[in-house]
């Protein structure tokens, strides 16, 4: 029985979608539970040449034997959810995807308020997905829960009971967070953050798991750093420099150009501390070292790339167990057998 939580270590977009797919396909957990804020996320999943952009469905959907659950802490936009049920129909997500009774529901009113507020849309640079206004209504105790919405009836379950029962029966549960440490309402760069904490303890609470049941916390970092929206970014470089280094990026949900910066070890250390990291997944190493593209053995990485990785591991003080060398599932180096 293993309970694993994966969370973003930077400002989101670290490649959670890819790494979650890897873990869920390789380890075959019985339950994959989505934690995090809500449909402000944009996870990318690529496998066998197919590409998907997801906002609510657990990114582990590729494992067609797993039950896919959305925890009570997560905001659900029923339109986004229904769209994804159709979009992913090839993977028979209907019949195995459920949300908790107490997921709070985003409506048009929330998305409109997010877009209409110049404080949110311009000063903070939100995704416009309605998450902030919905969490505000949730705190004011005026929002509807999933159990109040007849059209969602067939998708509703008691997530904490399912997850804890699975662990009691010796099954594996994988919890996927969204966003990243720097966007945490508690520990991030306030006020330039999302509308809730994004750390591992909150991810556990989101799906109804107590801290004593968690075995592994994977914190994911990109080999450089990206950030969308406003806010402090100490290691930021200019768009020209990013382009020269070949590491420019665009957002999955909003299409916005991502700000780019160099890896920040002090930030990563604090992120690992507050998340209680037991291991690190490091992505996009191929974008810094193109000769490493699609490499899937550690010894086949260039010396320069290995030095870079070992330097981060030494200074941050947490084992780097997964190294990602491309967006596809196959482009992965897995060192867990050696390092854990
Ligand atoms: P958020 O929930 O928004 O934080 O999403 P995310 O962490 O899933 O990341 P997102 O999909 O927004 O962005 C990561 C991008 O990098 C996607 O386009 C991925 O396909 C891609 N990607 C992930 N891992 C790698 C990698 O190792 N190498 C390369 N070249 N691309 C990668
Ligand atoms: P909100 O979560 O839409 O309220 O946006 C608040 C801040 O979090 C903005 O800077 C967004 O760009 C950022 N943000 C929210 N979700 C994500 C994500 O999934 N990836 C990257 N940034 C995000
Ligand atoms: Mg993203």
mmCIF file of C-alpha atoms and ligand atoms in Angstrom:
data_model
loop_
_atom_site.group_PDB
_atom_site.id
_atom_site.type_symbol
_atom_site.label_atom_id
_atom_site.label_comp_id
_atom_site.label_asym_id
_atom_site.label_seq_id
_atom_site.Cartn_x
_atom_site.Cartn_y
_atom_site.Cartn_z
ATOM 1 C CA UNK A 1 0.000 0.000 0.000
ATOM 2 C CA UNK A 2 1.441 3.385 -0.963
ATOM 3 C CA UNK A 3 -0.049 6.816 -0.799
ATOM 4 C CA UNK A 4 1.863 9.258 -3.009
ATOM 5 C CA UNK A 5 1.229 12.973 -3.433
ATOM 6 C CA UNK A 6 2.715 14.950 -6.324
ATOM 7 C CA UNK A 7 2.787 18.757 -6.189
ATOM 8 C CA UNK A 8 4.331 21.594 -8.173
ATOM 9 C CA UNK A 9 7.467 23.111 -6.636
ATOM 10 C CA UNK A 10 7.625 26.398 -8.580
ATOM 11 C CA UNK A 11 4.860 28.561 -10.128
ATOM 12 C CA UNK A 12 2.908 25.763 -11.816
ATOM 13 C CA UNK A 13 3.479 24.367 -15.315
ATOM 14 C CA UNK A 14 6.429 22.289 -14.115
ATOM 15 C CA UNK A 15 5.200 19.397 -16.261
ATOM 16 C CA UNK A 16 2.916 17.801 -13.693
ATOM 17 C CA UNK A 17 0.693 16.390 -16.450
ATOM 18 C CA UNK A 18 3.584 14.461 -17.962
ATOM 19 C CA UNK A 19 5.021 13.180 -14.679
ATOM 20 C CA UNK A 20 1.636 12.180 -13.268
ATOM 21 C CA UNK A 21 0.998 10.192 -16.447
ATOM 22 C CA UNK A 22 4.344 8.484 -15.986
ATOM 23 C CA UNK A 23 3.703 7.548 -12.335
ATOM 24 C CA UNK A 24 0.154 6.403 -13.014
ATOM 25 C CA UNK A 25 1.091 4.277 -16.006
ATOM 26 C CA UNK A 26 4.202 2.744 -14.419
ATOM 27 C CA UNK A 27 2.956 2.190 -10.848
ATOM 28 C CA UNK A 28 -0.690 1.512 -11.741
ATOM 29 C CA UNK A 29 -2.338 3.005 -8.652
ATOM 30 C CA UNK A 30 -5.913 1.846 -8.019
ATOM 31 C CA UNK A 31 -7.137 5.387 -7.373
ATOM 32 C CA UNK A 32 -5.901 8.642 -8.902
ATOM 33 C CA UNK A 33 -7.307 11.592 -6.985
ATOM 34 C CA UNK A 34 -7.168 15.183 -8.160
ATOM 35 C CA UNK A 35 -6.395 17.824 -5.536
ATOM 36 C CA UNK A 36 -5.528 21.521 -6.031
ATOM 37 C CA UNK A 37 -7.513 24.616 -6.846
ATOM 38 C CA UNK A 38 -9.736 23.844 -9.852
ATOM 39 C CA UNK A 39 -9.992 24.472 -13.604
ATOM 40 C CA UNK A 40 -7.420 27.284 -13.494
ATOM 41 C CA UNK A 41 -4.910 24.471 -14.118
ATOM 42 C CA UNK A 42 -3.787 23.400 -17.570
ATOM 43 C CA UNK A 43 -2.023 20.063 -17.532
ATOM 44 C CA UNK A 44 -0.503 18.645 -20.721
ATOM 45 C CA UNK A 45 -0.450 14.907 -21.279
ATOM 46 C CA UNK A 46 1.309 13.296 -24.257
ATOM 47 C CA UNK A 47 1.441 9.611 -25.049
ATOM 48 C CA UNK A 48 1.889 7.604 -28.249
ATOM 49 C CA UNK A 49 1.771 10.789 -30.318
ATOM 50 C CA UNK A 50 -1.549 11.989 -28.828
ATOM 51 C CA UNK A 51 -1.659 15.290 -26.930
ATOM 52 C CA UNK A 52 -4.264 16.378 -24.396
ATOM 53 C CA UNK A 53 -4.772 19.586 -22.425
ATOM 54 C CA UNK A 54 -6.743 19.041 -19.220
ATOM 55 C CA UNK A 55 -8.165 21.317 -16.584
ATOM 56 C CA UNK A 56 -10.090 19.082 -14.169
ATOM 57 C CA UNK A 57 -9.859 15.378 -14.961
ATOM 58 C CA UNK A 58 -6.993 13.661 -13.149
ATOM 59 C CA UNK A 59 -3.983 13.582 -15.498
ATOM 60 C CA UNK A 60 -3.555 9.886 -14.746
ATOM 61 C CA UNK A 61 -6.568 9.010 -16.980
ATOM 62 C CA UNK A 62 -4.240 7.115 -19.317
ATOM 63 C CA UNK A 63 -4.271 4.286 -16.812
ATOM 64 C CA UNK A 64 -7.685 2.971 -17.825
ATOM 65 C CA UNK A 65 -7.908 0.576 -14.849
ATOM 66 C CA UNK A 66 -7.804 3.347 -12.234
ATOM 67 C CA UNK A 67 -10.703 5.107 -10.603
ATOM 68 C CA UNK A 68 -10.431 8.876 -11.149
ATOM 69 C CA UNK A 69 -11.651 11.010 -8.276
ATOM 70 C CA UNK A 70 -11.878 14.768 -7.731
ATOM 71 C CA UNK A 71 -11.486 15.763 -4.072
ATOM 72 C CA UNK A 72 -13.831 18.063 -2.119
ATOM 73 C CA UNK A 73 -11.202 20.807 -1.994
ATOM 74 C CA UNK A 74 -11.269 21.198 -5.780
ATOM 75 C CA UNK A 75 -13.592 23.663 -7.524
ATOM 76 C CA UNK A 76 -15.597 22.146 -10.378
ATOM 77 C CA UNK A 77 -16.930 23.977 -13.404
ATOM 78 C CA UNK A 78 -19.602 21.534 -14.705
ATOM 79 C CA UNK A 79 -19.134 22.718 -18.317
ATOM 80 C CA UNK A 80 -15.390 22.055 -18.227
ATOM 81 C CA UNK A 81 -16.002 18.694 -16.567
ATOM 82 C CA UNK A 82 -18.595 17.572 -19.139
ATOM 83 C CA UNK A 83 -16.385 18.737 -21.994
ATOM 84 C CA UNK A 84 -13.488 16.648 -20.665
ATOM 85 C CA UNK A 85 -15.716 13.578 -20.262
ATOM 86 C CA UNK A 86 -16.398 13.780 -24.012
ATOM 87 C CA UNK A 87 -12.892 14.858 -24.989
ATOM 88 C CA UNK A 88 -11.402 11.826 -23.220
ATOM 89 C CA UNK A 89 -14.115 9.324 -24.194
ATOM 90 C CA UNK A 90 -11.473 7.164 -25.950
ATOM 91 C CA UNK A 91 -10.131 6.364 -22.469
ATOM 92 C CA UNK A 92 -13.557 5.429 -21.070
ATOM 93 C CA UNK A 93 -13.438 8.076 -18.390
ATOM 94 C CA UNK A 94 -17.252 7.893 -18.023
ATOM 95 C CA UNK A 95 -18.170 5.391 -15.342
ATOM 96 C CA UNK A 96 -14.860 5.703 -13.485
ATOM 97 C CA UNK A 97 -14.598 9.464 -12.919
ATOM 98 C CA UNK A 98 -16.338 10.884 -9.859
ATOM 99 C CA UNK A 99 -16.252 14.030 -7.770
ATOM 100 C CA UNK A 100 -16.896 14.483 -4.079
ATOM 101 C CA UNK A 101 -20.319 15.557 -2.796
ATOM 102 C CA UNK A 102 -18.671 18.693 -1.451
ATOM 103 C CA UNK A 103 -16.803 19.980 -4.489
ATOM 104 C CA UNK A 104 -17.809 23.640 -4.823
ATOM 105 C CA UNK A 105 -19.327 24.707 -8.137
ATOM 106 C CA UNK A 106 -18.049 27.489 -10.387
ATOM 107 C CA UNK A 107 -20.769 29.290 -12.337
ATOM 108 C CA UNK A 108 -20.807 31.959 -15.044
ATOM 109 C CA UNK A 109 -21.113 34.543 -12.275
ATOM 110 C CA UNK A 110 -17.668 33.537 -10.948
ATOM 111 C CA UNK A 111 -15.876 33.497 -14.304
ATOM 112 C CA UNK A 112 -17.451 36.843 -15.182
ATOM 113 C CA UNK A 113 -16.390 38.373 -11.858
ATOM 114 C CA UNK A 114 -12.826 37.072 -12.377
ATOM 115 C CA UNK A 115 -12.637 38.694 -15.833
ATOM 116 C CA UNK A 116 -14.487 41.906 -14.912
ATOM 117 C CA UNK A 117 -12.333 42.729 -11.894
ATOM 118 C CA UNK A 118 -9.334 44.715 -13.085
ATOM 119 C CA UNK A 119 -7.635 43.945 -9.741
ATOM 120 C CA UNK A 120 -7.835 40.205 -10.465
ATOM 121 C CA UNK A 121 -7.435 40.158 -14.234
ATOM 122 C CA UNK A 122 -4.814 42.912 -14.559
ATOM 123 C CA UNK A 123 -3.003 43.431 -11.259
ATOM 124 C CA UNK A 124 -2.804 39.750 -10.269
ATOM 125 C CA UNK A 125 -3.111 38.384 -13.810
ATOM 126 C CA UNK A 126 -5.486 35.516 -12.978
ATOM 127 C CA UNK A 127 -6.486 32.809 -15.431
ATOM 128 C CA UNK A 128 -10.071 34.157 -15.629
ATOM 129 C CA UNK A 129 -11.432 30.715 -14.734
ATOM 130 C CA UNK A 130 -13.519 31.999 -11.818
ATOM 131 C CA UNK A 131 -11.551 30.162 -9.140
ATOM 132 C CA UNK A 132 -10.812 33.184 -6.932
ATOM 133 C CA UNK A 133 -14.425 34.486 -6.820
ATOM 134 C CA UNK A 134 -15.699 30.917 -6.283
ATOM 135 C CA UNK A 135 -13.361 30.304 -3.351
ATOM 136 C CA UNK A 136 -14.452 33.678 -1.925
ATOM 137 C CA UNK A 137 -18.114 32.549 -2.129
ATOM 138 C CA UNK A 138 -17.111 29.255 -0.582
ATOM 139 C CA UNK A 139 -15.583 31.048 2.380
ATOM 140 C CA UNK A 140 -18.688 33.243 2.631
ATOM 141 C CA UNK A 141 -20.693 29.988 2.621
ATOM 142 C CA UNK A 142 -22.931 30.983 -0.262
ATOM 143 C CA UNK A 143 -21.652 28.664 -3.019
ATOM 144 C CA UNK A 144 -23.426 25.480 -4.176
ATOM 145 C CA UNK A 145 -21.822 22.101 -3.698
ATOM 146 C CA UNK A 146 -21.820 19.320 -6.306
ATOM 147 C CA UNK A 147 -24.500 17.436 -4.349
ATOM 148 C CA UNK A 148 -26.873 20.390 -4.996
ATOM 149 C CA UNK A 149 -26.595 20.080 -8.799
ATOM 150 C CA UNK A 150 -28.967 17.425 -10.343
ATOM 151 C CA UNK A 151 -26.992 17.206 -13.625
ATOM 152 C CA UNK A 152 -23.928 16.008 -11.676
ATOM 153 C CA UNK A 153 -25.774 13.301 -9.726
ATOM 154 C CA UNK A 154 -24.291 10.385 -11.670
ATOM 155 C CA UNK A 155 -20.741 11.624 -11.033
ATOM 156 C CA UNK A 156 -20.923 12.001 -7.278
ATOM 157 C CA UNK A 157 -19.215 9.924 -4.615
ATOM 158 C CA UNK A 158 -17.719 10.146 -1.131
ATOM 159 C CA UNK A 159 -14.050 10.599 -2.027
ATOM 160 C CA UNK A 160 -12.559 10.340 1.520
ATOM 161 C CA UNK A 161 -14.342 7.028 2.123
ATOM 162 C CA UNK A 162 -13.181 5.604 -1.209
ATOM 163 C CA UNK A 163 -9.589 6.713 -0.774
ATOM 164 C CA UNK A 164 -9.189 5.616 2.850
ATOM 165 C CA UNK A 165 -10.929 2.291 2.185
ATOM 166 C CA UNK A 166 -8.554 1.651 -0.709
ATOM 167 C CA UNK A 167 -5.558 2.310 1.567
ATOM 168 C CA UNK A 168 -7.058 0.035 4.268
ATOM 169 C CA UNK A 169 -7.306 -2.715 1.655
ATOM 170 C CA UNK A 170 -3.622 -2.342 0.740
ATOM 171 C CA UNK A 171 -4.234 -0.565 -2.551
ATOM 172 C CA UNK A 172 -2.201 2.300 -4.000
ATOM 173 C CA UNK A 173 -3.505 5.857 -4.143
ATOM 174 C CA UNK A 174 -1.921 8.658 -6.145
ATOM 175 C CA UNK A 175 -2.895 12.252 -5.350
ATOM 176 C CA UNK A 176 -2.142 14.920 -7.939
ATOM 177 C CA UNK A 177 -1.878 18.561 -6.971
ATOM 178 C CA UNK A 178 -2.148 21.535 -9.294
ATOM 179 C CA UNK A 179 -0.448 24.943 -9.579
ATOM 180 C CA UNK A 180 2.789 25.250 -7.565
ATOM 181 C CA UNK A 181 4.473 26.303 -4.355
ATOM 182 C CA UNK A 182 5.079 29.942 -5.415
ATOM 183 C CA UNK A 183 1.333 30.333 -6.063
ATOM 184 C CA UNK A 184 0.319 29.191 -2.569
ATOM 185 C CA UNK A 185 -2.005 31.622 -0.804
ATOM 186 C CA UNK A 186 -0.038 30.937 2.409
ATOM 187 C CA UNK A 187 3.583 30.521 1.301
ATOM 188 C CA UNK A 188 3.757 32.027 -2.180
ATOM 189 C CA UNK A 189 4.394 35.560 -3.413
ATOM 190 C CA UNK A 190 1.204 37.117 -1.974
ATOM 191 C CA UNK A 191 -0.842 38.844 -3.341
ATOM 192 C CA UNK A 192 0.401 37.420 -6.660
ATOM 193 C CA UNK A 193 -0.847 33.944 -5.873
ATOM 194 C CA UNK A 194 -3.854 31.685 -6.445
ATOM 195 C CA UNK A 195 -6.872 31.461 -4.144
ATOM 196 C CA UNK A 196 -5.679 28.664 -1.855
ATOM 197 C CA UNK A 197 -2.662 26.854 -0.456
ATOM 198 C CA UNK A 198 -1.027 24.585 -3.037
ATOM 199 C CA UNK A 199 1.238 22.476 -0.795
ATOM 200 C CA UNK A 200 1.162 18.737 -0.139
ATOM 201 C CA UNK A 201 -0.671 18.951 3.203
ATOM 202 C CA UNK A 202 -3.541 20.813 1.566
ATOM 203 C CA UNK A 203 -3.546 18.328 -1.331
ATOM 204 C CA UNK A 204 -4.034 15.546 1.239
ATOM 205 C CA UNK A 205 -6.837 17.504 2.908
ATOM 206 C CA UNK A 206 -8.424 18.182 -0.498
ATOM 207 C CA UNK A 207 -9.080 14.479 -0.993
ATOM 208 C CA UNK A 208 -9.719 13.618 2.679
ATOM 209 C CA UNK A 209 -6.464 11.873 3.592
ATOM 210 C CA UNK A 210 -4.847 12.482 6.990
ATOM 211 C CA UNK A 211 -1.119 13.354 7.109
ATOM 212 C CA UNK A 212 -0.194 10.060 8.824
ATOM 213 C CA UNK A 213 -1.306 8.083 5.770
ATOM 214 C CA UNK A 214 1.004 9.743 3.260
ATOM 215 C CA UNK A 215 4.136 7.781 2.264
ATOM 216 C CA UNK A 216 5.734 9.741 -0.559
ATOM 217 C CA UNK A 217 5.683 13.418 -1.516
ATOM 218 C CA UNK A 218 7.059 14.111 -4.983
ATOM 219 C CA UNK A 219 7.837 17.767 -5.629
ATOM 220 C CA UNK A 220 8.232 18.598 -9.279
ATOM 221 C CA UNK A 221 10.580 21.239 -10.643
ATOM 222 C CA UNK A 222 11.374 22.357 -14.144
ATOM 223 C CA UNK A 223 15.138 22.554 -14.838
ATOM 224 C CA UNK A 224 14.586 26.314 -15.288
ATOM 225 C CA UNK A 225 11.620 28.329 -13.977
ATOM 226 C CA UNK A 226 8.502 29.737 -15.636
ATOM 227 C CA UNK A 227 5.761 31.941 -14.298
ATOM 228 C CA UNK A 228 2.523 33.267 -15.860
ATOM 229 C CA UNK A 229 0.830 36.349 -14.514
ATOM 230 C CA UNK A 230 2.261 39.105 -12.368
ATOM 231 C CA UNK A 231 4.451 38.980 -9.265
ATOM 232 C CA UNK A 232 8.030 38.741 -7.992
ATOM 233 C CA UNK A 233 10.419 36.442 -9.834
ATOM 234 C CA UNK A 234 13.981 36.905 -8.536
ATOM 235 C CA UNK A 235 15.763 34.768 -11.163
ATOM 236 C CA UNK A 236 13.776 36.054 -14.171
ATOM 237 C CA UNK A 237 15.648 36.568 -17.455
ATOM 238 C CA UNK A 238 14.567 38.668 -20.445
ATOM 239 C CA UNK A 239 12.368 37.146 -23.191
ATOM 240 C CA UNK A 240 15.322 37.651 -25.584
ATOM 241 C CA UNK A 241 17.653 35.658 -23.334
ATOM 242 C CA UNK A 242 15.009 32.930 -22.941
ATOM 243 C CA UNK A 243 14.612 32.733 -26.697
ATOM 244 C CA UNK A 244 18.374 32.527 -27.157
ATOM 245 C CA UNK A 245 18.459 29.638 -24.686
ATOM 246 C CA UNK A 246 15.505 27.988 -26.493
ATOM 247 C CA UNK A 247 13.303 27.955 -23.385
ATOM 248 C CA UNK A 248 10.425 30.288 -24.302
ATOM 249 C CA UNK A 249 6.946 28.903 -23.458
ATOM 250 C CA UNK A 250 3.191 29.586 -23.847
ATOM 251 C CA UNK A 251 0.356 28.697 -21.435
ATOM 252 C CA UNK A 252 -1.920 25.687 -21.996
ATOM 253 C CA UNK A 253 -5.198 27.346 -20.888
ATOM 254 C CA UNK A 254 -4.664 31.009 -21.668
ATOM 255 C CA UNK A 255 -2.009 30.889 -24.431
ATOM 256 C CA UNK A 256 -0.151 33.626 -22.531
ATOM 257 C CA UNK A 257 3.605 33.850 -22.950
ATOM 258 C CA UNK A 258 5.270 32.484 -19.826
ATOM 259 C CA UNK A 259 7.926 34.511 -18.039
ATOM 260 C CA UNK A 260 11.176 32.555 -17.826
ATOM 261 C CA UNK A 261 14.016 32.443 -15.296
ATOM 262 C CA UNK A 262 16.927 30.391 -14.050
ATOM 263 C CA UNK A 263 16.607 27.562 -11.487
ATOM 264 C CA UNK A 264 16.402 29.013 -7.969
ATOM 265 C CA UNK A 265 17.943 26.631 -5.421
ATOM 266 C CA UNK A 266 16.951 28.601 -2.323
ATOM 267 C CA UNK A 267 13.349 28.712 -3.503
ATOM 268 C CA UNK A 268 13.467 24.975 -4.279
ATOM 269 C CA UNK A 269 14.833 24.210 -0.812
ATOM 270 C CA UNK A 270 12.021 26.098 0.897
ATOM 271 C CA UNK A 271 9.487 24.457 -1.386
ATOM 272 C CA UNK A 272 10.825 20.998 -0.439
ATOM 273 C CA UNK A 273 10.827 21.917 3.257
ATOM 274 C CA UNK A 274 7.215 23.108 3.391
ATOM 275 C CA UNK A 275 5.985 20.275 1.174
ATOM 276 C CA UNK A 276 7.903 17.631 3.133
ATOM 277 C CA UNK A 277 9.425 16.344 -0.115
ATOM 278 C CA UNK A 278 10.711 12.763 -0.126
ATOM 279 C CA UNK A 279 11.771 12.950 -3.787
ATOM 280 C CA UNK A 280 12.104 15.388 -6.683
ATOM 281 C CA UNK A 281 11.015 15.004 -10.301
ATOM 282 C CA UNK A 282 13.044 17.287 -12.588
ATOM 283 C CA UNK A 283 11.576 18.087 -16.011
ATOM 284 C CA UNK A 284 12.591 19.738 -19.277
ATOM 285 C CA UNK A 285 16.288 18.924 -18.895
ATOM 286 C CA UNK A 286 16.297 18.479 -22.706
ATOM 287 C CA UNK A 287 15.366 22.111 -23.185
ATOM 288 C CA UNK A 288 18.513 23.247 -21.381
ATOM 289 C CA UNK A 289 20.623 20.437 -22.838
ATOM 290 C CA UNK A 290 19.179 19.560 -26.265
ATOM 291 C CA UNK A 291 21.640 16.653 -26.638
ATOM 292 C CA UNK A 292 19.644 14.951 -23.835
ATOM 293 C CA UNK A 293 16.343 14.931 -25.724
ATOM 294 C CA UNK A 294 14.477 11.632 -25.298
ATOM 295 C CA UNK A 295 17.352 10.045 -23.339
ATOM 296 C CA UNK A 296 16.025 7.442 -20.918
ATOM 297 C CA UNK A 297 19.172 6.190 -19.196
ATOM 298 C CA UNK A 298 21.051 8.331 -16.703
ATOM 299 C CA UNK A 299 24.455 7.349 -18.088
ATOM 300 C CA UNK A 300 23.395 8.556 -21.562
ATOM 301 C CA UNK A 301 22.889 12.145 -20.357
ATOM 302 C CA UNK A 302 25.734 14.514 -21.221
ATOM 303 C CA UNK A 303 28.314 15.197 -18.498
ATOM 304 C CA UNK A 304 27.142 18.822 -18.371
ATOM 305 C CA UNK A 305 23.535 17.793 -17.740
ATOM 306 C CA UNK A 306 24.575 15.283 -15.064
ATOM 307 C CA UNK A 307 26.665 17.933 -13.306
ATOM 308 C CA UNK A 308 23.696 20.308 -13.387
ATOM 309 C CA UNK A 309 21.346 17.684 -11.902
ATOM 310 C CA UNK A 310 23.812 16.520 -9.239
ATOM 311 C CA UNK A 311 24.502 20.096 -8.199
ATOM 312 C CA UNK A 312 20.768 20.742 -7.638
ATOM 313 C CA UNK A 313 20.366 17.471 -5.745
ATOM 314 C CA UNK A 314 23.312 18.257 -3.454
ATOM 315 C CA UNK A 315 22.213 21.805 -2.654
ATOM 316 C CA UNK A 316 18.498 21.136 -2.280
ATOM 317 C CA UNK A 317 19.167 17.962 -0.288
ATOM 318 C CA UNK A 318 16.375 15.753 -1.666
ATOM 319 C CA UNK A 319 16.930 12.824 -4.089
ATOM 320 C CA UNK A 320 16.080 13.509 -7.736
ATOM 321 C CA UNK A 321 14.374 10.270 -8.688
ATOM 322 C CA UNK A 322 12.649 11.168 -11.966
ATOM 323 C CA UNK A 323 14.304 13.086 -14.806
ATOM 324 C CA UNK A 324 12.162 14.073 -17.756
ATOM 325 C CA UNK A 325 13.827 14.549 -21.150
ATOM 326 C CA UNK A 326 10.789 15.252 -23.333
ATOM 327 C CA UNK A 327 6.997 15.634 -23.203
ATOM 328 C CA UNK A 328 6.245 12.008 -24.058
ATOM 329 C CA UNK A 329 5.826 9.343 -21.422
ATOM 330 C CA UNK A 330 8.749 7.394 -22.872
ATOM 331 C CA UNK A 331 11.162 10.302 -22.361
ATOM 332 C CA UNK A 332 11.766 9.552 -18.688
ATOM 333 C CA UNK A 333 14.677 8.414 -16.517
ATOM 334 C CA UNK A 334 13.439 6.623 -13.390
ATOM 335 C CA UNK A 335 16.018 6.289 -10.596
ATOM 336 C CA UNK A 336 13.629 5.319 -7.802
ATOM 337 C CA UNK A 337 14.987 1.769 -7.457
ATOM 338 C CA UNK A 338 18.495 3.128 -6.852
ATOM 339 C CA UNK A 339 17.682 6.157 -4.726
ATOM 340 C CA UNK A 340 14.733 5.322 -2.461
HETATM 341 P P1 LIG B 1 -0.134 23.180 -14.306
HETATM 342 O O1 LIG B 1 -1.238 22.505 -13.632
HETATM 343 O O2 LIG B 1 -0.576 24.347 -15.108
HETATM 344 O O3 LIG B 1 0.955 23.533 -13.390
HETATM 345 O O4 LIG B 1 0.440 22.198 -15.478
HETATM 346 P P2 LIG B 1 1.627 21.219 -15.739
HETATM 347 O O5 LIG B 1 2.550 21.210 -14.577
HETATM 348 O O6 LIG B 1 1.039 19.922 -16.152
HETATM 349 O O7 LIG B 1 2.460 21.808 -16.929
HETATM 350 P P3 LIG B 1 1.969 22.299 -18.367
HETATM 351 O O8 LIG B 1 1.386 21.125 -19.048
HETATM 352 O O9 LIG B 1 1.165 23.519 -18.255
HETATM 353 O O10 LIG B 1 3.341 22.752 -19.030
HETATM 354 C C1 LIG B 1 4.440 21.940 -19.185
HETATM 355 C C2 LIG B 1 4.822 21.826 -20.667
HETATM 356 O O11 LIG B 1 6.061 21.153 -20.779
HETATM 357 C C3 LIG B 1 3.849 20.989 -21.489
HETATM 358 O O12 LIG B 1 3.807 21.496 -22.793
HETATM 359 C C4 LIG B 1 4.486 19.584 -21.475
HETATM 360 O O13 LIG B 1 4.116 18.786 -22.573
HETATM 361 C C5 LIG B 1 5.932 19.936 -21.525
HETATM 362 N N1 LIG B 1 6.853 18.999 -20.875
HETATM 363 C C6 LIG B 1 6.712 18.308 -19.708
HETATM 364 N N2 LIG B 1 7.855 17.654 -19.411
HETATM 365 C C7 LIG B 1 8.729 17.963 -20.405
HETATM 366 C C8 LIG B 1 10.100 17.630 -20.656
HETATM 367 O O14 LIG B 1 10.759 16.945 -19.889
HETATM 368 N N3 LIG B 1 10.672 18.157 -21.789
HETATM 369 C C9 LIG B 1 9.999 18.964 -22.642
HETATM 370 N N4 LIG B 1 10.641 19.418 -23.724
HETATM 371 N N5 LIG B 1 8.713 19.314 -22.424
HETATM 372 C C10 LIG B 1 8.101 18.817 -21.336
HETATM 373 P P1 LIG B 2 -6.004 32.247 -10.516
HETATM 374 O O1 LIG B 2 -5.590 30.957 -9.899
HETATM 375 O O2 LIG B 2 -6.708 32.094 -11.836
HETATM 376 O O3 LIG B 2 -6.738 33.125 -9.542
HETATM 377 O O4 LIG B 2 -4.655 33.053 -10.866
HETATM 378 C C1 LIG B 2 -3.801 33.564 -9.860
HETATM 379 C C2 LIG B 2 -2.344 33.434 -10.300
HETATM 380 O O5 LIG B 2 -2.015 32.043 -10.382
HETATM 381 C C3 LIG B 2 -2.039 34.022 -11.684
HETATM 382 O O6 LIG B 2 -0.712 34.512 -11.667
HETATM 383 C C4 LIG B 2 -2.100 32.806 -12.609
HETATM 384 O O7 LIG B 2 -1.325 32.974 -13.758
HETATM 385 C C5 LIG B 2 -1.519 31.739 -11.695
HETATM 386 N N1 LIG B 2 -1.969 30.354 -12.022
HETATM 387 C C6 LIG B 2 -3.127 29.769 -11.659
HETATM 388 N N2 LIG B 2 -3.181 28.508 -12.110
HETATM 389 C C7 LIG B 2 -2.033 28.286 -12.765
HETATM 390 C C8 LIG B 2 -1.482 27.138 -13.434
HETATM 391 O O8 LIG B 2 -2.062 26.066 -13.504
HETATM 392 N N3 LIG B 2 -0.250 27.306 -13.974
HETATM 393 C C9 LIG B 2 0.429 28.477 -13.867
HETATM 394 N N4 LIG B 2 -0.032 29.554 -13.264
HETATM 395 C C10 LIG B 2 -1.256 29.463 -12.714
HETATM 396 MG MG1 LIG B 3 -0.089 24.278 -16.821
#
